[in-house]
Coordinates of C-alpha atoms in Angstrom, one line a residue:
X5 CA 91.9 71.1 112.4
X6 CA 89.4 73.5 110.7
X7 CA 87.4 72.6 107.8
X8 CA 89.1 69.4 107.7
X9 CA 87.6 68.3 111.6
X10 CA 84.5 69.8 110.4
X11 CA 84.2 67.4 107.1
X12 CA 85.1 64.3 109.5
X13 CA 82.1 65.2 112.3
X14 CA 79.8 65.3 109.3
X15 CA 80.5 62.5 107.2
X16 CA 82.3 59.5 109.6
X17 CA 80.8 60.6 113.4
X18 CA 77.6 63.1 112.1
X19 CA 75.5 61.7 115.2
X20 CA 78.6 60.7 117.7
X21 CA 78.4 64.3 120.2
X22 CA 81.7 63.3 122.3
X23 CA 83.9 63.1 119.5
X24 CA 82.9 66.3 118.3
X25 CA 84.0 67.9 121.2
X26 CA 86.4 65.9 123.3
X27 CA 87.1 63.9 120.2
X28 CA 89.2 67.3 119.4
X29 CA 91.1 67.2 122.6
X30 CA 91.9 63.4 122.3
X31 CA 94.0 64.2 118.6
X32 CA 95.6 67.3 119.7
X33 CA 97.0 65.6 122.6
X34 CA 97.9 62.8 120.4
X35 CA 99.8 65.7 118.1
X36 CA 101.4 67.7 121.2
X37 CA 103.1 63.9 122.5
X38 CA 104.0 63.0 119.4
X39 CA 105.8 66.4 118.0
X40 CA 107.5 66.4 121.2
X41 CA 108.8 62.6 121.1
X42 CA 110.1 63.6 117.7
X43 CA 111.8 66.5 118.9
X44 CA 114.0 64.4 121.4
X45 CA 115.1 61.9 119.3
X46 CA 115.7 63.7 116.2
X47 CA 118.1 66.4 118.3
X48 CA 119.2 63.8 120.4
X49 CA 118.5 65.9 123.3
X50 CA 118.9 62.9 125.5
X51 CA 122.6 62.5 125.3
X52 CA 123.5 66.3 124.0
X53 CA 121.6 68.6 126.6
X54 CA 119.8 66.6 129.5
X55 CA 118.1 70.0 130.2
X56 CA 116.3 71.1 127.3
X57 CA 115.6 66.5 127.5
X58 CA 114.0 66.5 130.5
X59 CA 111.9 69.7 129.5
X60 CA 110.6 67.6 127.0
X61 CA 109.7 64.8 129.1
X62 CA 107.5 67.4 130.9
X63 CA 105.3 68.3 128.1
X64 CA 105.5 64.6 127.0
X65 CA 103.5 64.1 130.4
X66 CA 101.1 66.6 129.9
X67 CA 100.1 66.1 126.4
X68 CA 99.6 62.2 128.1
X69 CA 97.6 64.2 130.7
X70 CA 95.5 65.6 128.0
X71 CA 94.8 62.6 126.0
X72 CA 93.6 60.7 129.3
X73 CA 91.8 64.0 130.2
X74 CA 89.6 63.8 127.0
X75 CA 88.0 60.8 127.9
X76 CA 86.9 61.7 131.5
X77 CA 86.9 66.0 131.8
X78 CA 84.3 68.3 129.9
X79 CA 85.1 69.9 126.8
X80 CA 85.0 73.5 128.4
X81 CA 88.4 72.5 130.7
X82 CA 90.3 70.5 127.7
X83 CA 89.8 73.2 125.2
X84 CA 91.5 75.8 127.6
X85 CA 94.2 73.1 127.7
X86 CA 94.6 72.0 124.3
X87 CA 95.5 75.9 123.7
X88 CA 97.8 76.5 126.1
X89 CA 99.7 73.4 126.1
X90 CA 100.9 74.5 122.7
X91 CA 101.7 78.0 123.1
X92 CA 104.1 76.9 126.2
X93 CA 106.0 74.4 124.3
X94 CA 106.0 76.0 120.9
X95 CA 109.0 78.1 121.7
X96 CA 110.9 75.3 123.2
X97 CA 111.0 73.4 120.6
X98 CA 112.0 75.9 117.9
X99 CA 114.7 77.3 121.1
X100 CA 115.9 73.5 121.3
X101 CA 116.5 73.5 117.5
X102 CA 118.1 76.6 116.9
X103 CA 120.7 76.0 120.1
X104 CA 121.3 72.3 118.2
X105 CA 122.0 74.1 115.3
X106 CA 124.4 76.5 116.6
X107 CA 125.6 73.7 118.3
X108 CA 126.7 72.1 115.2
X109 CA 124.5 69.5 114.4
X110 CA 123.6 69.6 111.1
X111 CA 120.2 67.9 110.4
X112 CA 119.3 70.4 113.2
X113 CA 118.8 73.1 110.2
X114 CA 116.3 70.9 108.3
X115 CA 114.5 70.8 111.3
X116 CA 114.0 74.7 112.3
X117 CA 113.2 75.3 108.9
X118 CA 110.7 72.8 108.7
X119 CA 109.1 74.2 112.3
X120 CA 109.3 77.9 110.5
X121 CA 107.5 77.0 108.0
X122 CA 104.7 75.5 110.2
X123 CA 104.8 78.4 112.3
X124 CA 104.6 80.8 109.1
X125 CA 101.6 78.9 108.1
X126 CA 100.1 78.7 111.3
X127 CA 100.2 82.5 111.9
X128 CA 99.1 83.8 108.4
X129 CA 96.1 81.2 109.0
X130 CA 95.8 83.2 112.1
X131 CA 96.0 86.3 110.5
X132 CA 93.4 85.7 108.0
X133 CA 90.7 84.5 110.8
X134 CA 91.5 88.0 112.5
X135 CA 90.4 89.6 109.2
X136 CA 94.0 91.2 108.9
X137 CA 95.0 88.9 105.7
X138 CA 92.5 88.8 103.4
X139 CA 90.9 85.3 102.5
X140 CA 92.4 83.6 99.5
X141 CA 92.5 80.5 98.8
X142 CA 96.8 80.2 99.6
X143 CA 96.6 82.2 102.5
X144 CA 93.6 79.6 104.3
X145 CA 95.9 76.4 103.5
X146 CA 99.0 78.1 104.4
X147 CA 98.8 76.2 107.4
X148 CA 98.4 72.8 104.9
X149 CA 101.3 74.5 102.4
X150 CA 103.6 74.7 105.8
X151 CA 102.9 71.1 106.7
X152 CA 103.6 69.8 103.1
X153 CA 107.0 71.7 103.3
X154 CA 107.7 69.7 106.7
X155 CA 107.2 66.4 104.7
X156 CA 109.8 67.3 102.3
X157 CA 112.2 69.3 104.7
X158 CA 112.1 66.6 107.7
X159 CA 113.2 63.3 105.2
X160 CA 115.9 65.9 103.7
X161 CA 116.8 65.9 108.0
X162 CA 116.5 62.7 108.4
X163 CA 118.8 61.5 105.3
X164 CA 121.3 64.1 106.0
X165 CA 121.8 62.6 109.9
X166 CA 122.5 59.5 108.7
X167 CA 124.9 60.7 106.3
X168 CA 126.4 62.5 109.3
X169 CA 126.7 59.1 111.4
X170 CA 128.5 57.4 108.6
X171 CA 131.1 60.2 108.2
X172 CA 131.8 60.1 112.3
X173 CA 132.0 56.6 112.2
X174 CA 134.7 57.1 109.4
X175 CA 136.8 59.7 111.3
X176 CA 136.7 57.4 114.2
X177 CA 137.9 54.7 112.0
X178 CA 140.5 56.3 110.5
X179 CA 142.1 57.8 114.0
X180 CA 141.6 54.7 115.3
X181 CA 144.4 53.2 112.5
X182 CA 146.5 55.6 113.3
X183 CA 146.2 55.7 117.1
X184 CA 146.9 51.8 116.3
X185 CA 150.0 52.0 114.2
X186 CA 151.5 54.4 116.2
X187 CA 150.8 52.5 119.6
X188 CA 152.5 49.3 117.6
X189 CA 155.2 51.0 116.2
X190 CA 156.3 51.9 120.2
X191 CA 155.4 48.7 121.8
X192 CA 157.6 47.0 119.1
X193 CA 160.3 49.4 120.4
X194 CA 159.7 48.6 123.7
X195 CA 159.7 44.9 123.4
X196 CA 163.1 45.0 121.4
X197 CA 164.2 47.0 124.2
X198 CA 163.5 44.7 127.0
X199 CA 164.7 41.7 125.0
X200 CA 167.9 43.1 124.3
X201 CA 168.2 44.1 128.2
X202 CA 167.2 41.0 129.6
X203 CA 169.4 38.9 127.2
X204 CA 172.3 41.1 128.3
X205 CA 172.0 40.5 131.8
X206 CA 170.9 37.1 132.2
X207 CA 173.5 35.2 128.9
X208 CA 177.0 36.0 127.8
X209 CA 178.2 37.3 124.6
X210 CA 178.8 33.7 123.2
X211 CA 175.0 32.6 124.5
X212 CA 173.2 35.9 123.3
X213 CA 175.0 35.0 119.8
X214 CA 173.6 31.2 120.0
X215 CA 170.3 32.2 121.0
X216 CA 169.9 35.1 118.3
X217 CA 167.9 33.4 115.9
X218 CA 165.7 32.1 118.4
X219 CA 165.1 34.9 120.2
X220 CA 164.6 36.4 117.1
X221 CA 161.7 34.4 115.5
X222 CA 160.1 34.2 119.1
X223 CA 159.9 37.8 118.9
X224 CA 158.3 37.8 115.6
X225 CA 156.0 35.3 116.3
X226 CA 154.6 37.4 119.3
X227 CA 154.1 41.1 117.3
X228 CA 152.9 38.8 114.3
X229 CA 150.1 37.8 116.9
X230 CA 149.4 41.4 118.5
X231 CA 146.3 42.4 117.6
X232 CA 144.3 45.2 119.1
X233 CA 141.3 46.8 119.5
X234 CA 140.2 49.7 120.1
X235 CA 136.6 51.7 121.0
X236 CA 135.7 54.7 123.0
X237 CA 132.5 55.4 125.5
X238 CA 130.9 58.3 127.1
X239 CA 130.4 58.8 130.9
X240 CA 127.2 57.1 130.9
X241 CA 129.0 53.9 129.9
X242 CA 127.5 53.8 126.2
X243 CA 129.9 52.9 123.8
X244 CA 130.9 54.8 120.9
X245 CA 129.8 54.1 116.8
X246 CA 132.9 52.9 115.3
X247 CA 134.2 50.1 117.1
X248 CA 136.2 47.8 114.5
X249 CA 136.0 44.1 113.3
X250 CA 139.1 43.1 116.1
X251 CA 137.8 44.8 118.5
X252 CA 133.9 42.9 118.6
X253 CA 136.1 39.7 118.0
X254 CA 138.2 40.2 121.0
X255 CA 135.2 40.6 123.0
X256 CA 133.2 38.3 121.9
X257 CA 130.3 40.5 121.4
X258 CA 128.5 42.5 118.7
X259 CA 128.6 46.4 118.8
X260 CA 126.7 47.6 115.6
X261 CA 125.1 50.5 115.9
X262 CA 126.2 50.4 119.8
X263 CA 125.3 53.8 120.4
X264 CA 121.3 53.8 119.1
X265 CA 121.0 50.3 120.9
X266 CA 122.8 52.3 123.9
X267 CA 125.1 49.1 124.7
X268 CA 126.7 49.8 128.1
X269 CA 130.7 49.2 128.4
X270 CA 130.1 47.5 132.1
X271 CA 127.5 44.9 130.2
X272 CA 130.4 43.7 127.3
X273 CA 133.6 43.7 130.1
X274 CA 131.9 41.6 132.8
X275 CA 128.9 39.4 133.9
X276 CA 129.2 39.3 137.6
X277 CA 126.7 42.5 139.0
X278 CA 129.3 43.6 141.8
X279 CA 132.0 44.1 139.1
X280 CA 129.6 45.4 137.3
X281 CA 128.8 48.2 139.8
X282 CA 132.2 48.6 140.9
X283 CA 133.6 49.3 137.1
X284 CA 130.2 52.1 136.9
X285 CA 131.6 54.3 140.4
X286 CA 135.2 54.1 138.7
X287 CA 133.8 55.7 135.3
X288 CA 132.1 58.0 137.6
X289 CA 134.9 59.0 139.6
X290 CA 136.6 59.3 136.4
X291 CA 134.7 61.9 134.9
X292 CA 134.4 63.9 138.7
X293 CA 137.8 64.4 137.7
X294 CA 138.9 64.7 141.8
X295 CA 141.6 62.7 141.3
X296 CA 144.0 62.2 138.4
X297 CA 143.5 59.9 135.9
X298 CA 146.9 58.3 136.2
X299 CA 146.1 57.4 139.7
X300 CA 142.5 55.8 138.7
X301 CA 144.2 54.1 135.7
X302 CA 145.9 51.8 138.6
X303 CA 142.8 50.4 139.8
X304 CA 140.9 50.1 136.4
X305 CA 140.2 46.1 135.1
X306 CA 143.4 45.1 133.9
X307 CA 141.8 42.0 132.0
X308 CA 138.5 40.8 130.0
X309 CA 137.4 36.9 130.5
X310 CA 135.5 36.1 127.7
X311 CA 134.3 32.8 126.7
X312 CA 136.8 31.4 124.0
X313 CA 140.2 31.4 126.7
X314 CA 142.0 34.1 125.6
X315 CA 144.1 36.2 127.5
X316 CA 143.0 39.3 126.6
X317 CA 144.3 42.5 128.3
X318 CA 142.9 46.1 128.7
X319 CA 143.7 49.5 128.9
X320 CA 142.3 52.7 129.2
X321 CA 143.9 56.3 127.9
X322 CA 141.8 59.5 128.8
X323 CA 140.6 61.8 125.7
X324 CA 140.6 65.5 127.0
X325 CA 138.0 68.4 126.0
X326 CA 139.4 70.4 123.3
X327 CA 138.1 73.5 125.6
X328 CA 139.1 72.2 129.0
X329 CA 142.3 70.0 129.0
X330 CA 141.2 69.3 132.6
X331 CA 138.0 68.2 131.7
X332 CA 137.5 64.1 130.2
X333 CA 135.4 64.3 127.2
X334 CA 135.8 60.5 126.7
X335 CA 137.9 57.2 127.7
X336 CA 139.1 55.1 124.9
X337 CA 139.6 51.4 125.5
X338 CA 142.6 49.8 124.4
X339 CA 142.3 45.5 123.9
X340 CA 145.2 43.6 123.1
X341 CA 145.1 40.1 122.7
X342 CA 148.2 38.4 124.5
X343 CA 147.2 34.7 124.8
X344 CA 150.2 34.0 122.8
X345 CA 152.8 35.8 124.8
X346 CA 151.3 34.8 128.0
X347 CA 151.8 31.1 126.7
X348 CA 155.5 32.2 125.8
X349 CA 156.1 32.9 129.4
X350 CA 154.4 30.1 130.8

């Protein structure tokens, strides 16, 4: 705070004792909660590492500690505390950047450059107070210098993550298509397959011949109608970016920007609680990975009852680590609309 602290006690609170002293304590916990809520959601340490998440959390609570600790402790215990708080979780959150970097994600580079530069500014400020640098006039607001670098750096962070979002959501899309034409192209196989088998044992030659046409157009008619949709989730049930037009129709629900609002798969399939709770310990058994997915694929929901009468049906195909082809990294969702066949067969 510095000269800048010293200008506000003599200007705005000249005759105000308290926040001259605990008044300091009361902002820098403010800044240690803040820096540290910013750090979690801008590495998305929640979903990515819970560990490095929940180490967070504890500074969270005792920069809170701090703040409430201003107002009721003396100055001689909060300064002690103000200092160390800092110095504890300094390192964690420049460690919890570089590993996000490394890591892969890319706005995690803004981010450690923009905490170097702090850091650089903060120490040569240091340094100059110890008498080691001398006292210009850049090296005493190299502190202010490493700040004004963060404003520039952190937007540059912030832009370049949602740039990052929209090219995900992109790849999804486009493996989604092609996850889709290929699954048509197979099911159309199929069904010709079936039709031609069941027509063979159940008409004779003359009777498949009279009922060609028909059997032909009815066909049609039902792959004309086969839509699907498609969307993946995580093993804490929050579904993917990505999710097409089809695929919010067929569930009658919205799921933009699903995975900042955190929308749970359990919450769109069903509204009764025990099915609710029953569909969350498969997902769970799913990713324990005790049992093969093929045999927890045969108690998964089969269908979604939504409010418009369709007779829409659902299946699940399992999306394996690239590292670990034992290890579920991800379930897609598979829903096909089949009101129109299952009318055909009624």
């Amino acid at each position: 705070m510095g000269n800048d602290f010293g200008y506000v006690l003599r200007y705005l609170t000249p005759e105000n004792p308290w926040f001259s002293n605990n008044g300091q304590a009361l902002f820098a916990g403010l800044f240690q909660l803040f820096l540290n809520l910013f750090a979690i959601t801008f590495l998305k340490l929640k979903k990515e590492n819970p560990k490095l998440y929940w180490s967070h959390q504890f500074f969270v609570i005792t920069s809170t500690i701090l703040i409430i600790s201003s107002f009721f402790l003396p100055f001689s215990f909060n300064v002690i505390f103000l200092s160390l708080n800092p110095l504890l979780f300094i390192f964690l959150i420049f460690f919890a950047g570089v590993y996000r970097t490394k890591m892969g994600y890319r706005p995690a580079r803004y981010f450690v450059a923009a905490f170097a530069f702090s850091l650089l500014g903060g120490m040569i400020l240091i340094l100059v107070v110890a008498g080691v640098l001398p006292s210009t006039m850049i090296f005493r607001k190299a502190l202010l210098i490493g700040h004004g670098i963060d404003l520039i750096l952190l937007p540059m962070g912030l832009a370049d993550r949602f740039n990052l979002m929209q090219e995900r959501a992109f790849e999804l899309e486009e493996k989604t298509k092609r996850l889709h034409e290929n699954y048509s192209r197979n099911l159309e196989k199929r069904v010709a397959e079936k039709t031609l088998e069941l027509e063979v044992e159940k008409m004779s030659i003359e009777q498949m011949m009279d009922h060609t046409y028909e059997q032909k157009k009815s066909r049609d008619q039902l792959l004309g109608n086969l839509d699907q949709g498609y969307l993946t989730f995580n093993k804490e049930g929050v579904i993917h970016e990505g999710a097409t037009k089809i695929t919010q129709d067929l569930l009658e629900t919205n799921l933009f920007e699903s995975e900042l609002r955190e929308i749970k798969i359990w919450d769109i399939l069903f509204n009764n609680a025990e099915e609710k709770t029953n569909f969350k310990s498969w997902i769970k058994n799913v990713w324990e990975g005790r049992l093969a997915f093929k045999d927890l694929k045969s108690i998964a929901p089969k269908f979604f009852k939504g409010l418009k009468g369709r007779f829409i049906e659902i299946d699940f195909r399992p999306i394996y680590r690239e590292d670990e082809s034992n290890k579920i990294d991800k379930v897609i969702m598979i829903a096909s609309d089949n009101t129109e066949k299952k009318r055909l067969r009624d």
